[in-house]
Tab-separated table of C-alpha atoms in Angstrom:
chain	number	residue	atom	x	y	z
A	1	GLN	CA	7.023	53.891	71.261
A	2	VAL	CA	7.078	50.206	72.343
A	3	THR	CA	3.860	49.268	74.136
A	4	PRO	CA	1.279	46.478	74.286
A	5	VAL	CA	-2.271	47.335	73.153
A	6	LEU	CA	-4.824	44.905	74.574
A	7	SER	CA	-8.415	44.133	73.756
A	8	ILE	CA	-10.602	41.431	75.297
A	9	ALA	CA	-13.633	39.743	73.757
A	10	LYS	CA	-15.872	37.792	76.151
A	11	ALA	CA	-18.353	35.113	75.051
A	12	VAL	CA	-20.669	32.915	76.962
A	13	ALA	CA	-22.241	29.535	75.923
A	14	PRO	CA	-24.669	27.920	75.869
A	15	VAL	CA	-27.433	30.477	75.919
A	16	PRO	CA	-29.791	29.727	77.513
A	17	VAL	CA	-28.223	27.383	79.988
A	18	ALA	CA	-30.374	24.845	81.880
A	19	GLU	CA	-30.631	24.850	85.683
A	20	ASN	CA	-27.674	22.833	87.024
A	21	GLY	CA	-26.125	23.006	83.565
A	22	ARG	CA	-22.516	23.873	82.571
A	23	LEU	CA	-21.793	27.418	81.423
A	24	THR	CA	-18.594	28.482	79.703
A	25	TYR	CA	-17.063	31.959	79.584
A	26	THR	CA	-14.338	32.468	76.987
A	27	PHE	CA	-11.981	35.469	77.090
A	28	ASP	CA	-9.999	36.059	73.883
A	29	ILE	CA	-7.186	38.439	74.682
A	30	GLN	CA	-5.451	40.159	71.727
A	31	ASN	CA	-2.386	42.356	71.673
A	32	THR	CA	-2.046	44.575	68.634
A	33	GLY	CA	0.915	46.433	70.180
A	34	ASN	CA	4.596	46.003	69.405
A	35	ALA	CA	5.505	44.800	72.935
A	36	PRO	CA	4.388	41.680	74.735
A	37	VAL	CA	2.542	41.589	78.056
A	38	THR	CA	4.872	39.711	80.396
A	39	ALA	CA	4.522	38.389	83.955
A	40	ALA	CA	6.326	41.515	85.171
A	41	ASP	CA	3.438	43.665	83.828
A	42	ALA	CA	1.146	41.944	86.449
A	43	ALA	CA	-1.895	42.081	84.191
A	44	ILE	CA	-5.140	40.850	85.796
A	45	ILE	CA	-8.468	39.807	84.257
A	46	SER	CA	-11.410	40.092	86.661
A	47	ASP	CA	-15.087	39.589	86.254
A	48	ALA	CA	-18.159	38.863	88.373
A	49	PHE	CA	-20.151	35.905	87.137
A	50	ALA	CA	-23.902	36.093	87.229
A	51	PRO	CA	-25.280	33.542	87.756
A	52	ILE	CA	-22.672	32.482	90.228
A	53	LEU	CA	-20.833	29.311	89.111
A	54	ARG	CA	-19.677	26.385	91.141
A	55	ASP	CA	-17.244	23.521	90.338
A	56	LEU	CA	-15.031	25.735	88.135
A	57	THR	CA	-12.700	24.450	85.532
A	58	VAL	CA	-10.209	27.110	84.316
A	59	THR	CA	-7.746	26.794	81.417
A	60	TYR	CA	-5.303	29.306	79.962
A	61	ASN	CA	-4.197	28.534	76.408
A	62	GLY	CA	-5.411	24.979	76.967
A	63	ALA	CA	-3.430	24.344	80.185
A	64	ALA	CA	-5.349	23.685	83.431
A	65	TRP	CA	-5.129	26.413	86.107
A	66	ALA	CA	-5.398	25.942	89.853
A	67	GLN	CA	-7.551	28.021	92.191
A	68	GLY	CA	-5.400	29.956	94.691
A	69	THR	CA	-2.335	29.737	92.503
A	70	ASP	CA	-3.418	31.062	89.096
A	71	TYR	CA	-6.738	32.685	90.026
A	72	THR	CA	-9.145	33.435	92.894
A	73	TYR	CA	-12.885	32.870	92.896
A	74	ASP	CA	-15.445	33.885	95.508
A	75	THR	CA	-18.359	31.453	95.427
A	76	ALA	CA	-20.524	33.819	97.470
A	77	THR	CA	-20.239	36.780	95.084
A	78	GLY	CA	-19.098	35.245	91.736
A	79	ALA	CA	-15.997	37.465	91.720
A	80	PHE	CA	-13.195	35.963	89.625
A	81	ALA	CA	-9.693	37.330	89.125
A	82	THR	CA	-6.469	35.987	87.637
A	83	THR	CA	-3.390	36.130	89.823
A	84	ALA	CA	-1.025	39.067	88.917
A	85	GLY	CA	1.591	37.827	86.560
A	86	THR	CA	-0.237	34.810	85.183
A	87	ILE	CA	-1.567	36.593	82.051
A	88	THR	CA	0.971	36.976	79.286
A	89	VAL	CA	0.239	37.933	75.728
A	90	PRO	CA	2.770	37.961	72.807
A	91	ALA	CA	3.348	41.147	70.807
A	92	ALA	CA	1.658	41.541	67.418
A	93	ALA	CA	3.679	40.424	64.360
A	94	ALA	CA	4.067	42.818	61.475
A	95	ALA	CA	4.767	41.620	57.914
A	96	GLN	CA	5.083	43.639	54.724
A	97	ASP	CA	3.712	42.253	51.454
A	98	ALA	CA	6.592	42.336	49.001
A	99	GLU	CA	4.398	43.020	45.973
A	100	THR	CA	2.006	45.605	47.425
A	101	GLY	CA	4.157	47.127	50.164
A	102	LEU	CA	1.096	46.890	52.514
A	103	TRP	CA	1.730	45.941	56.121
A	104	ARG	CA	-0.256	43.174	57.762
A	105	ILE	CA	-0.523	43.073	61.556
A	106	THR	CA	-1.221	39.695	63.173
A	107	PRO	CA	-2.205	40.194	66.857
A	108	GLY	CA	-0.669	38.174	69.641
A	109	VAL	CA	-3.438	36.107	71.211
A	110	THR	CA	-4.204	34.123	74.332
A	111	LYS	CA	-7.382	32.463	75.596
A	112	LEU	CA	-8.841	32.140	79.115
A	113	VAL	CA	-11.748	29.654	79.445
A	114	ILE	CA	-13.804	29.301	82.605
A	115	THR	CA	-16.540	26.654	82.905
A	116	GLY	CA	-18.781	26.097	85.851
A	117	THR	CA	-22.164	24.702	86.956
A	118	VAL	CA	-25.004	27.114	87.362
């Protein structure tokens, strides 16, 4: 069966953050499946930031994203969501060791980074 298998790790830094300081959320998205996640899959990542952030900077795999095009953010509730189709994740790569015969799976990875002022 050909299917993506996703996992997401979320990290926050710095902890603790000073009042009016910058806080960064990092989402590492891994695909251990044998199929990529494409725009047609319409995958969405959503979260509610507490504390609520302002003056967001959002990057995906190092490229800047624009609010309203690539993501939505509600400054009253802290609700964040990527726009359907903007998240893509390559399939995992499988390689067999010629000497041992063991298979090694290297996940496909992407990174979403959101920084804002508390």
